[in-house]
Coordinates of C-alpha atoms and ligand atoms in Angstrom, one line a residue:
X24 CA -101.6 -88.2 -74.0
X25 CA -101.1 -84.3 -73.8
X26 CA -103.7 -84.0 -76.3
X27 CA -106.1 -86.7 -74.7
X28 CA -105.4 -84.8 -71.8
X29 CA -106.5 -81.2 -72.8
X30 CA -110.0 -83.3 -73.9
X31 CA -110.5 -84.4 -70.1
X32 CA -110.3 -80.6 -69.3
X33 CA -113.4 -79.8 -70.8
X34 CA -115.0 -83.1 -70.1
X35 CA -117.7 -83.3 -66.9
X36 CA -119.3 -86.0 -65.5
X37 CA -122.2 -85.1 -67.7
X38 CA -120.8 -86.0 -70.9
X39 CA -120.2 -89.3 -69.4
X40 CA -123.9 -89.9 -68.5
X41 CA -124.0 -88.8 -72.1
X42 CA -121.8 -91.3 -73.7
X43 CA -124.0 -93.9 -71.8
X44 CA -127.5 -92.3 -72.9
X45 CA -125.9 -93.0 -76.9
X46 CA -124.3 -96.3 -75.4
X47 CA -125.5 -98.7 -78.1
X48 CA -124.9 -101.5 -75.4
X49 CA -126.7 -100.1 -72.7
X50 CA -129.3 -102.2 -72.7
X51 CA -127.4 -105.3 -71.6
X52 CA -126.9 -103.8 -67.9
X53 CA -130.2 -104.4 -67.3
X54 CA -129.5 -108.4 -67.7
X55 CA -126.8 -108.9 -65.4
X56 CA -127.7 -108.5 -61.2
X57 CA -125.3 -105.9 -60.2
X58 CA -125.5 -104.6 -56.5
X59 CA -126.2 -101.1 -55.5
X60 CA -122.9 -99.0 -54.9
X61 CA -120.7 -101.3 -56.6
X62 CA -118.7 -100.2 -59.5
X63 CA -117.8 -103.7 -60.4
X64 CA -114.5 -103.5 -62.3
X65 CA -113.1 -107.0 -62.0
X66 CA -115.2 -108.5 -64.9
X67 CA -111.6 -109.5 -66.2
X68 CA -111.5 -112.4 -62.9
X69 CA -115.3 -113.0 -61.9
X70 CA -117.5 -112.0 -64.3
X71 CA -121.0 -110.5 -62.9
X72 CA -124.2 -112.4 -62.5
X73 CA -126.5 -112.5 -65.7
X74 CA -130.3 -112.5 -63.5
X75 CA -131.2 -116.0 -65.8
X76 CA -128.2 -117.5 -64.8
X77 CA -130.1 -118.4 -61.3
X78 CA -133.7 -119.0 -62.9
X79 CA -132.0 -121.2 -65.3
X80 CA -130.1 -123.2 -62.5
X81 CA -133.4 -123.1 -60.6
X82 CA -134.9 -124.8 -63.4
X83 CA -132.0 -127.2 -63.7
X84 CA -132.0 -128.4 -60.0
X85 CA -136.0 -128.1 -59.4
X86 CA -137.2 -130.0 -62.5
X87 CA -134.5 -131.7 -64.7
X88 CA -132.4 -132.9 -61.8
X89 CA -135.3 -132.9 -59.4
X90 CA -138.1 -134.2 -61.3
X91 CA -136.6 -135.8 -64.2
X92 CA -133.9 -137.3 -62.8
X93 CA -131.5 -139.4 -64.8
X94 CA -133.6 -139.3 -67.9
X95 CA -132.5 -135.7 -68.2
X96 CA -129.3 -136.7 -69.8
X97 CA -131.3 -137.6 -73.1
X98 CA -134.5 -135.1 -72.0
X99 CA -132.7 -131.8 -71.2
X100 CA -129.9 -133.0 -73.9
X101 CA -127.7 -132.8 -70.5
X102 CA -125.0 -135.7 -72.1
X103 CA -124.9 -132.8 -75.5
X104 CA -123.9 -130.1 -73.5
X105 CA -120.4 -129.6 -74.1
X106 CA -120.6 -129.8 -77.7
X107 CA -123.5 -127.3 -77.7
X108 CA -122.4 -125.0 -75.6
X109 CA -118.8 -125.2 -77.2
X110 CA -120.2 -124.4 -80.6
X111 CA -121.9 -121.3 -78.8
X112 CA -118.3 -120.4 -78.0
X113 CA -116.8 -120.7 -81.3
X114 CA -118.7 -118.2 -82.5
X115 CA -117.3 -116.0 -80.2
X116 CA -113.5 -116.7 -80.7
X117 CA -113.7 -117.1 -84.4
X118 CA -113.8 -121.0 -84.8
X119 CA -115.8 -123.3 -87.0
X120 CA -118.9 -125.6 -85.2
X121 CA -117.4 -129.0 -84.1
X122 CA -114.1 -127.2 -82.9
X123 CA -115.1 -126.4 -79.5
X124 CA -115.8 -128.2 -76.3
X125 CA -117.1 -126.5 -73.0
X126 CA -115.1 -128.6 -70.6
X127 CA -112.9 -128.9 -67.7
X128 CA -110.8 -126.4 -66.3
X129 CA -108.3 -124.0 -68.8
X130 CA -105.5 -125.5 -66.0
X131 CA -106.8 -129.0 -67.4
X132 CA -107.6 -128.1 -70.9
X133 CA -103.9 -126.7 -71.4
X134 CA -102.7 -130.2 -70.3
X135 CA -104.2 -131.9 -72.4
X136 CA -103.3 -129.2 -75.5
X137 CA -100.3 -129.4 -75.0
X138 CA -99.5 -132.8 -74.5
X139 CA -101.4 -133.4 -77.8
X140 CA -99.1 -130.9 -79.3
X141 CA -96.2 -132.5 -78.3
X142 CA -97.3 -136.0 -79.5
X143 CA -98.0 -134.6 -83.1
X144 CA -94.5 -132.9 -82.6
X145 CA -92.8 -135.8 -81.3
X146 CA -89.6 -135.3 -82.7
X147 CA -89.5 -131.9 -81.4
X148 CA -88.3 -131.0 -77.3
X149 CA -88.6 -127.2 -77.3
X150 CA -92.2 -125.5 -75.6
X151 CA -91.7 -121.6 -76.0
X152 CA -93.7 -120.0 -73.7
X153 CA -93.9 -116.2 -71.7
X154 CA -92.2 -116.1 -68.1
X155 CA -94.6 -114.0 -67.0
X156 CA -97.6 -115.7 -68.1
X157 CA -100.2 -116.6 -65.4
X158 CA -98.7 -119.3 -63.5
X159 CA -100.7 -121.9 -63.7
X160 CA -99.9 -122.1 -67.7
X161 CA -96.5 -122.7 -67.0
X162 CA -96.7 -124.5 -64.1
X163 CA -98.9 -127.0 -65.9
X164 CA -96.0 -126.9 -68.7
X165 CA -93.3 -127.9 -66.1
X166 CA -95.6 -131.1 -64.4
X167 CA -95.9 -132.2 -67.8
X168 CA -92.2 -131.6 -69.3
X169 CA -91.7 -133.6 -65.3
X170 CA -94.2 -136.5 -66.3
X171 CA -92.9 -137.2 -70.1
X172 CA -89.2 -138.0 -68.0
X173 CA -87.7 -134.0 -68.5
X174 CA -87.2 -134.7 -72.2
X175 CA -88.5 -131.3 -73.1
X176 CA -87.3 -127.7 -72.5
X177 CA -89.8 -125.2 -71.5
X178 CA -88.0 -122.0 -73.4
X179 CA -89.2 -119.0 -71.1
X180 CA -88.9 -115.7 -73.3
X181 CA -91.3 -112.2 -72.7
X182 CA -93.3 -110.2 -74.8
X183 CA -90.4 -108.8 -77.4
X184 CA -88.2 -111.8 -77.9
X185 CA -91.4 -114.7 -78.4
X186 CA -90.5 -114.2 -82.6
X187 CA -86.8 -114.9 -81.8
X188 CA -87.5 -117.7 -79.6
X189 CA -88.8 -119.7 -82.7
X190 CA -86.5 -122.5 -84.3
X191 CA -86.7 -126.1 -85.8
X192 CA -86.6 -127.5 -82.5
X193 CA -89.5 -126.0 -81.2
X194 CA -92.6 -128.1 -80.7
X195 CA -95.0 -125.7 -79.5
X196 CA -95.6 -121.8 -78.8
X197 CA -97.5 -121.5 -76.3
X198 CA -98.9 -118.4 -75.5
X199 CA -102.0 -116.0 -73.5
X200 CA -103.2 -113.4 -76.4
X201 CA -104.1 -111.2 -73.3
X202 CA -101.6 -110.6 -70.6
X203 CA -103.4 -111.1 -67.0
X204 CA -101.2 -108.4 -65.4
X205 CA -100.7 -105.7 -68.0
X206 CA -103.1 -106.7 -70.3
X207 CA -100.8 -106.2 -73.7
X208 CA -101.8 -108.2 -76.6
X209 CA -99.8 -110.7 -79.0
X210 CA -100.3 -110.5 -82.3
X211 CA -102.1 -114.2 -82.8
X212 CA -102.0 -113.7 -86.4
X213 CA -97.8 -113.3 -87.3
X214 CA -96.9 -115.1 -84.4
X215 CA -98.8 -118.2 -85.4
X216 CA -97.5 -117.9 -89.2
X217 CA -93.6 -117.4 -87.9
X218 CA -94.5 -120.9 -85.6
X219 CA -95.7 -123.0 -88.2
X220 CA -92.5 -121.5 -91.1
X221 CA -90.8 -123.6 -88.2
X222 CA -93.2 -126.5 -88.4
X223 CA -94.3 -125.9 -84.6
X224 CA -97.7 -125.9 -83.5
X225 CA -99.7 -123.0 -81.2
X226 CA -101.8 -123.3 -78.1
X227 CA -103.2 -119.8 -77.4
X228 CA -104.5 -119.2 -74.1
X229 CA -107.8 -117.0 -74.5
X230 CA -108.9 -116.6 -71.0
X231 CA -109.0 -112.4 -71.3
X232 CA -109.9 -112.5 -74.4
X233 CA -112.6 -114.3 -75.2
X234 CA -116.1 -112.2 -74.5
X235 CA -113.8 -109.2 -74.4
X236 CA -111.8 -108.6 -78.2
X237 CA -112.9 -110.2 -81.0
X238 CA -110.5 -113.3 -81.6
X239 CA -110.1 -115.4 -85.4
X240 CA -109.1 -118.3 -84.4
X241 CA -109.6 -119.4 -88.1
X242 CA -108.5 -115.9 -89.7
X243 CA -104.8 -116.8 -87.8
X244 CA -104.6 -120.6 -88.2
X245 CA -104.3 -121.0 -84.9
X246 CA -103.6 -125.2 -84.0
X247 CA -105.3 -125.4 -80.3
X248 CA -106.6 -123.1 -77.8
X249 CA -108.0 -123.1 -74.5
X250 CA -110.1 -120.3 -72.2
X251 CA -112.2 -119.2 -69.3
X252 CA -115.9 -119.5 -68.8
X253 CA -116.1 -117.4 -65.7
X254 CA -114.3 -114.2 -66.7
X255 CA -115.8 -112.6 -69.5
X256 CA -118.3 -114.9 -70.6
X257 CA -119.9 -114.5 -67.0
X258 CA -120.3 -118.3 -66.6
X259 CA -119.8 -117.9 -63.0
X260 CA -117.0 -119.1 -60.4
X261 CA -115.2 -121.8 -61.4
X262 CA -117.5 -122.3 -64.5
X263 CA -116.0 -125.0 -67.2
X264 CA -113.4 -123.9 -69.6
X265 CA -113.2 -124.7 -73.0
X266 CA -111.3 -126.2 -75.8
X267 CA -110.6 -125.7 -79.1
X268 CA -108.7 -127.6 -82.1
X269 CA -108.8 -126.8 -85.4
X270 CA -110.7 -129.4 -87.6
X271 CA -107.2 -129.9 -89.8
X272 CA -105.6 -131.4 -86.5
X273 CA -108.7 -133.6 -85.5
X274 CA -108.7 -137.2 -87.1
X275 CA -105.6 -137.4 -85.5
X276 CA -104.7 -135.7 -82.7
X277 CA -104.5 -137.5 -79.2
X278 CA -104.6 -136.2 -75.7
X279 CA -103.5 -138.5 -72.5
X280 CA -106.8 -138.2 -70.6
X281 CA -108.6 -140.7 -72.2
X282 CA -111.7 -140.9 -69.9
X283 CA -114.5 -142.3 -71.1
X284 CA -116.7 -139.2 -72.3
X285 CA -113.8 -138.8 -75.1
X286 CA -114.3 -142.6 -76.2
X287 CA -116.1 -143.1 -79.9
X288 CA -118.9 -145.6 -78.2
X289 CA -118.9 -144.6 -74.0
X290 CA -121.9 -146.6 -73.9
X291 CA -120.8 -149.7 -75.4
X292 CA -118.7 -150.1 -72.4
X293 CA -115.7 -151.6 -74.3
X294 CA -112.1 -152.8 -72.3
X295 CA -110.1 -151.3 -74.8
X296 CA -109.8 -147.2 -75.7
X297 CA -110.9 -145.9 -79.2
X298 CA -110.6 -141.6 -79.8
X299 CA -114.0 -140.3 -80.3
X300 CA -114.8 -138.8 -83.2
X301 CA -113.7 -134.9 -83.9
X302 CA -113.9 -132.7 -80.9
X303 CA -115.4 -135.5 -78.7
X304 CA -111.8 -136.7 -77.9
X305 CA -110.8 -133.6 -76.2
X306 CA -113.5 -134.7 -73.4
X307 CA -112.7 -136.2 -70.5
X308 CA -115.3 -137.7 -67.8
X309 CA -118.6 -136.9 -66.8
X310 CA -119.0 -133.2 -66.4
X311 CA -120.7 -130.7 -63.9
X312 CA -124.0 -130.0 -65.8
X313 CA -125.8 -127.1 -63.3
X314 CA -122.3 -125.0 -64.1
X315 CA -122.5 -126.1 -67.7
X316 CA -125.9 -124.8 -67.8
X317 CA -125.4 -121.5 -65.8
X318 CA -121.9 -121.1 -68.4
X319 CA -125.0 -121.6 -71.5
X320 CA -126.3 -118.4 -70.5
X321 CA -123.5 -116.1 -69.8
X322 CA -122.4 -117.6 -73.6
X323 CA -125.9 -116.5 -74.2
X324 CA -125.7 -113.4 -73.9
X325 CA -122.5 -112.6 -75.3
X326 CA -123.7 -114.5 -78.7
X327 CA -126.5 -111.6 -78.7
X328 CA -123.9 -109.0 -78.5
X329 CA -121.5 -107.5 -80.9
X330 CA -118.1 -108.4 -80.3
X331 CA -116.9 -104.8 -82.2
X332 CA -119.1 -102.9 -80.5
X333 CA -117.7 -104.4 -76.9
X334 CA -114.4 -104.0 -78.1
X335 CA -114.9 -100.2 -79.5
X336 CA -116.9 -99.6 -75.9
X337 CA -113.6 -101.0 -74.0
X338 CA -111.1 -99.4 -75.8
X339 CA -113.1 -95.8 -75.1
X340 CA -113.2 -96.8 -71.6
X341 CA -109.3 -97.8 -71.1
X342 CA -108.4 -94.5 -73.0
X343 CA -111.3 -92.2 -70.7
X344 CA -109.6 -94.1 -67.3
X345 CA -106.2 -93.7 -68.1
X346 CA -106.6 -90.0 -69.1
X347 CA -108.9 -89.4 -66.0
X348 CA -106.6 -90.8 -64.1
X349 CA -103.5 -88.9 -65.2
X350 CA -105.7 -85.6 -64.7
X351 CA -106.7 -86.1 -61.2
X352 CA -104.0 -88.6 -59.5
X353 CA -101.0 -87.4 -61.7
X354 CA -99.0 -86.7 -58.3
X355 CA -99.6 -89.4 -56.3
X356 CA -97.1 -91.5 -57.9
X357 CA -98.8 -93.8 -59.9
X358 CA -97.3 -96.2 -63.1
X359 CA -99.2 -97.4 -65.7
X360 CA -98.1 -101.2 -67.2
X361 CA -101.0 -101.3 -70.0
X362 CA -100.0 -100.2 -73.2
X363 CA -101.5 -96.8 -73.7
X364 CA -102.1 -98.0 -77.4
X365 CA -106.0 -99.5 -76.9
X366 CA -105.1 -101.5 -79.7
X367 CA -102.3 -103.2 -78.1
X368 CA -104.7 -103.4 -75.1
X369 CA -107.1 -105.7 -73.7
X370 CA -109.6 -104.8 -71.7
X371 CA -108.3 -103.8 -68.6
X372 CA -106.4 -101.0 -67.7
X373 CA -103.4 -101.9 -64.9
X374 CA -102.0 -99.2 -63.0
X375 CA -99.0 -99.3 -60.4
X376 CA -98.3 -98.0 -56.6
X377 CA -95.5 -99.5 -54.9
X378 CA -98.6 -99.2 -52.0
X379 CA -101.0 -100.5 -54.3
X380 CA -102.4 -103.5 -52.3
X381 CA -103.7 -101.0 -49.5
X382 CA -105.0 -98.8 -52.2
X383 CA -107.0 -101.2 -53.8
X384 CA -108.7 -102.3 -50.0
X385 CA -109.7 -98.5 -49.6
X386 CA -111.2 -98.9 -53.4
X387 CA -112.9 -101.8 -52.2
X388 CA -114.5 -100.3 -49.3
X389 CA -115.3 -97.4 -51.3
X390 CA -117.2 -99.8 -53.8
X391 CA -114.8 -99.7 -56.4
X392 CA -114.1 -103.5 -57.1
X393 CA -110.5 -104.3 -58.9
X394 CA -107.8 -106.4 -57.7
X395 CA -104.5 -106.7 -57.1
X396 CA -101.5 -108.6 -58.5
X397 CA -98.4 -108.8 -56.7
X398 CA -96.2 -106.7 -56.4
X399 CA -97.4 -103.0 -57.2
X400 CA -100.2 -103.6 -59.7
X401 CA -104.0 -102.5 -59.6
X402 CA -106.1 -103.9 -62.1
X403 CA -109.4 -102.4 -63.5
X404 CA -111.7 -104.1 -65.6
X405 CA -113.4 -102.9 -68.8
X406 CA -116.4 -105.3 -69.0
X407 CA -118.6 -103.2 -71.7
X408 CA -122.2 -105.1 -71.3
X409 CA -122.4 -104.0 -67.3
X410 CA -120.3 -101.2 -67.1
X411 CA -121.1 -97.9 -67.7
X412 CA -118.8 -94.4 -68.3
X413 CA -120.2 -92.7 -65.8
X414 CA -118.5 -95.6 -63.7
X415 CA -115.2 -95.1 -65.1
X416 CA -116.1 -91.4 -64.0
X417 CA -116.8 -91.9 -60.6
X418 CA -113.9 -94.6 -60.2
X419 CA -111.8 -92.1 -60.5
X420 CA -113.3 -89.7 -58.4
X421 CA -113.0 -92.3 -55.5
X422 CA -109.3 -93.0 -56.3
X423 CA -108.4 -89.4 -56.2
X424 CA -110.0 -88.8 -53.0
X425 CA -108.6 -92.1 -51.2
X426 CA -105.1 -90.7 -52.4
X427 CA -105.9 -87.1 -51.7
X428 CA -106.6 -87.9 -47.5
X429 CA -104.4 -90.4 -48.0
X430 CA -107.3 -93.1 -46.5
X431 CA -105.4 -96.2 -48.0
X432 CA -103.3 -95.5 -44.9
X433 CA -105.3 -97.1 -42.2
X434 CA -103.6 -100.0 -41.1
X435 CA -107.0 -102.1 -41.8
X436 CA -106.3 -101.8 -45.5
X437 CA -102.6 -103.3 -44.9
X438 CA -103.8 -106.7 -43.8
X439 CA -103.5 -109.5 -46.8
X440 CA -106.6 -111.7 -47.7
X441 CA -105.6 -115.3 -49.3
X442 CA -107.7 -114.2 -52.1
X443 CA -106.2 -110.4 -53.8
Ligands
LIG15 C1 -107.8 -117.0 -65.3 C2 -106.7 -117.7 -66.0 C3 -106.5 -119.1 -65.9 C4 -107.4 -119.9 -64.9 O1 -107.1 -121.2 -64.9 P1 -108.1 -122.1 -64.0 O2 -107.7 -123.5 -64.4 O3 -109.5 -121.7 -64.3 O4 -107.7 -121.8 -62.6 C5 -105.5 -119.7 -66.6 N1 -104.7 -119.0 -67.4 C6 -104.8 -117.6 -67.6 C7 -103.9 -116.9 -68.5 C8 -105.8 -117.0 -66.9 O5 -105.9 -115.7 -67.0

């Protein structure tokens, strides 16, 4: 850090217009709608808005919805859409056509993982999983270890002790390769091989990372895997999730939601259930086409860019923040819970204030857009096709002042929204 900071001595907001001018992603800015004054730093939640995204639902609501009506599920290839859009996706996360779905939630889509997991495994009781994982992972763990009659353990470990955790009672690892709050990464690769030496099975949650590192599903033999459309891959809010399971697991793997999109013939409208072919099974019921279609082209344009080039961009980024930020709000009492190692790093950088919350509001206000997780921490996206150095630059600036005249005082930035 001493040496990184001696750099940011000599550095001036010019050499970070300069970094941008040789930015060989800088053209991609230009696709996405961001407004004037914003320095949009929560990619990592809500990605931004790609400017086709509402031409393309335009389209989809004025003339296949509109005009076309219910025809449009063979004439717009509506009824194909997660299996297209999921093989989109696999390209992204390092996964083979016909292993992805686009699809549900990644609250759903872990369900239904991990209950296939645990019928392969059936002999097993033990689900390892991170305490500190976004909750919704594990609270989905606990309503299903509640529903199978609390015949499985949900074995919470953290970061260091997930390779100890592993034994020959363990049905499933279950894991996010990016941390939500700090942003440290797993090791996808040793971690799956020390789960299967046990004979258990992985379900990697990929939420902040796909769109944002470059993920091998394939490279790590990775069993299942679920993700987000709407943070990285700029699908929107609340755009479908997807789904992955490796082609090894799919003749027979089963999941409990057996709606009728996952059946092998939904239009022969049989009594009786029969798994779909591959993939297929892992659907449920019908699914929201106009986010489908506005999900298609955030996964787009992240199929146009280069995953190592996003990932190089974001790394720079994280190192420039934390070293700006060190240089300029050194005394004002600020943590850092990111690893400083970019490799160990995601693409967020998370700083600490026990007054945080208020300090992100005045940020806010300011333009700055991050969030907050309870209790101290302030997250900052690195979203590499929208946002620029000189961003990271000015971010900074605007912290440093809000601390320097102390403006996150004000009581108005004190008051809690039900969304942080
Ligand atoms: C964002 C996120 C989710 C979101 O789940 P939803 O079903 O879309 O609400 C789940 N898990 C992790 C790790 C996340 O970061």
């Amino acid at each position: 850090m001493v040496a990184e900071a001696k750099i940011m001595t000599v550095m001036t907001r010019e050499d970070f217009q300069k970094l941008d001018h040789d930015d060989p992603l800088a053209c991609f800015r230009r696709e996405f709608y961001i407004p004037q004054d914003v320095i949009y730093m929560d990619g990592n939640s809500l990605g931004a808005m790609p400017k086709a995204a509402s031409r393309r639902v335009g389209e989809v609501t004025d003339r296949e919805w509109g005009y076309d009506l219910i025809k449009s599920w063979n004439t717009a290839d509506w009824f194909n859409a997660p299996q297209r859009i999921g093989d989109k996706i696999a390209k992204i996360i390092g996964a083979d056509e016909g292993e992805v779905v686009a699809t549900d939630s990644t609250s759903i889509n872990l369900f239904k993982v991990l209950a296939a997991a645990l019928m392969i495994n059936s002999d097993r009781s033990i689900i390892v999983m991170e305490g500190s994982n976004f909750p919704t992972d594990n609270y989905i763990a606990q309503g299903l270890v509640e529903f199978l009659g609390r015949q499985h353990q949900i074995r919470f470990v953290e970061k260091d002790g997930v390779m100890d955790a592993m034994d020959d009672r363990v049905a499933v690892v279950s894991l996010t390769d990016v941390h939500y709050k700090t942003g440290h990464r797993f090791d996808m690769h040793a971690i799956t091989a020390r789960a299967h030496e046990h004979g258990a099975l992985t379900v990697w949650d990929l939420c902040h990372s796909a769109g944002a590192v470059p993920v091998d599903l394939k490279g790590a033999n990775a069993d299942f895997a679920v993700g987000c459309g709407y943070k990285y891959l700029n699908g929107g809010p609340g755009a479908p999730a997807f789904i992955f399971v490796a082609k090894r697991h799919q003749d027979h793997v089963k999941q409990p939601l057996t709606g009728w999109w996952s059946h092998s013939a939904p239009f022969d409208f049989t009594r009786d259930y029969e798994s779909g072919e591959g993939i297929n099974r892992m659907l449920c019921g019908t699914q929201p086409i106009i986010s489908l279609c506005a999900l298609e082209v955030g996964v787009d344009i992240m199929a146009r860019a280069d995953i190592y080039k996003i990932r190089e961009k974001s790394k720079k980024m994280g190192d420039l923040f934390i070293a700006l930020a060190e240089q300029k709000c050194g005394e004002y009492g600020f943590g850092i819970a990111s690893p400083r190692n970019a490799y160990d790093r995601g693409s967020q950088v998370s700083l600490t204030h026990p007054n945080g919350y208020a300090i992100m509001q005045a940020l806010i206000e300011r333009g700055v857009i991050g969030d907050f997780r309870a209790p101290d921490i302030l997250r900052f996206g690195f979203t590499p096709l929208y946002l620029r150095y000189v961003d990271v630059w000015d971010a900074v600036d605007i912290l440093a002042d809000i601390m320097a005249n102390e403006i996150w005082q004000d009581p108005k930035y004190q008051v809690r929204a039900s969304v942080t």
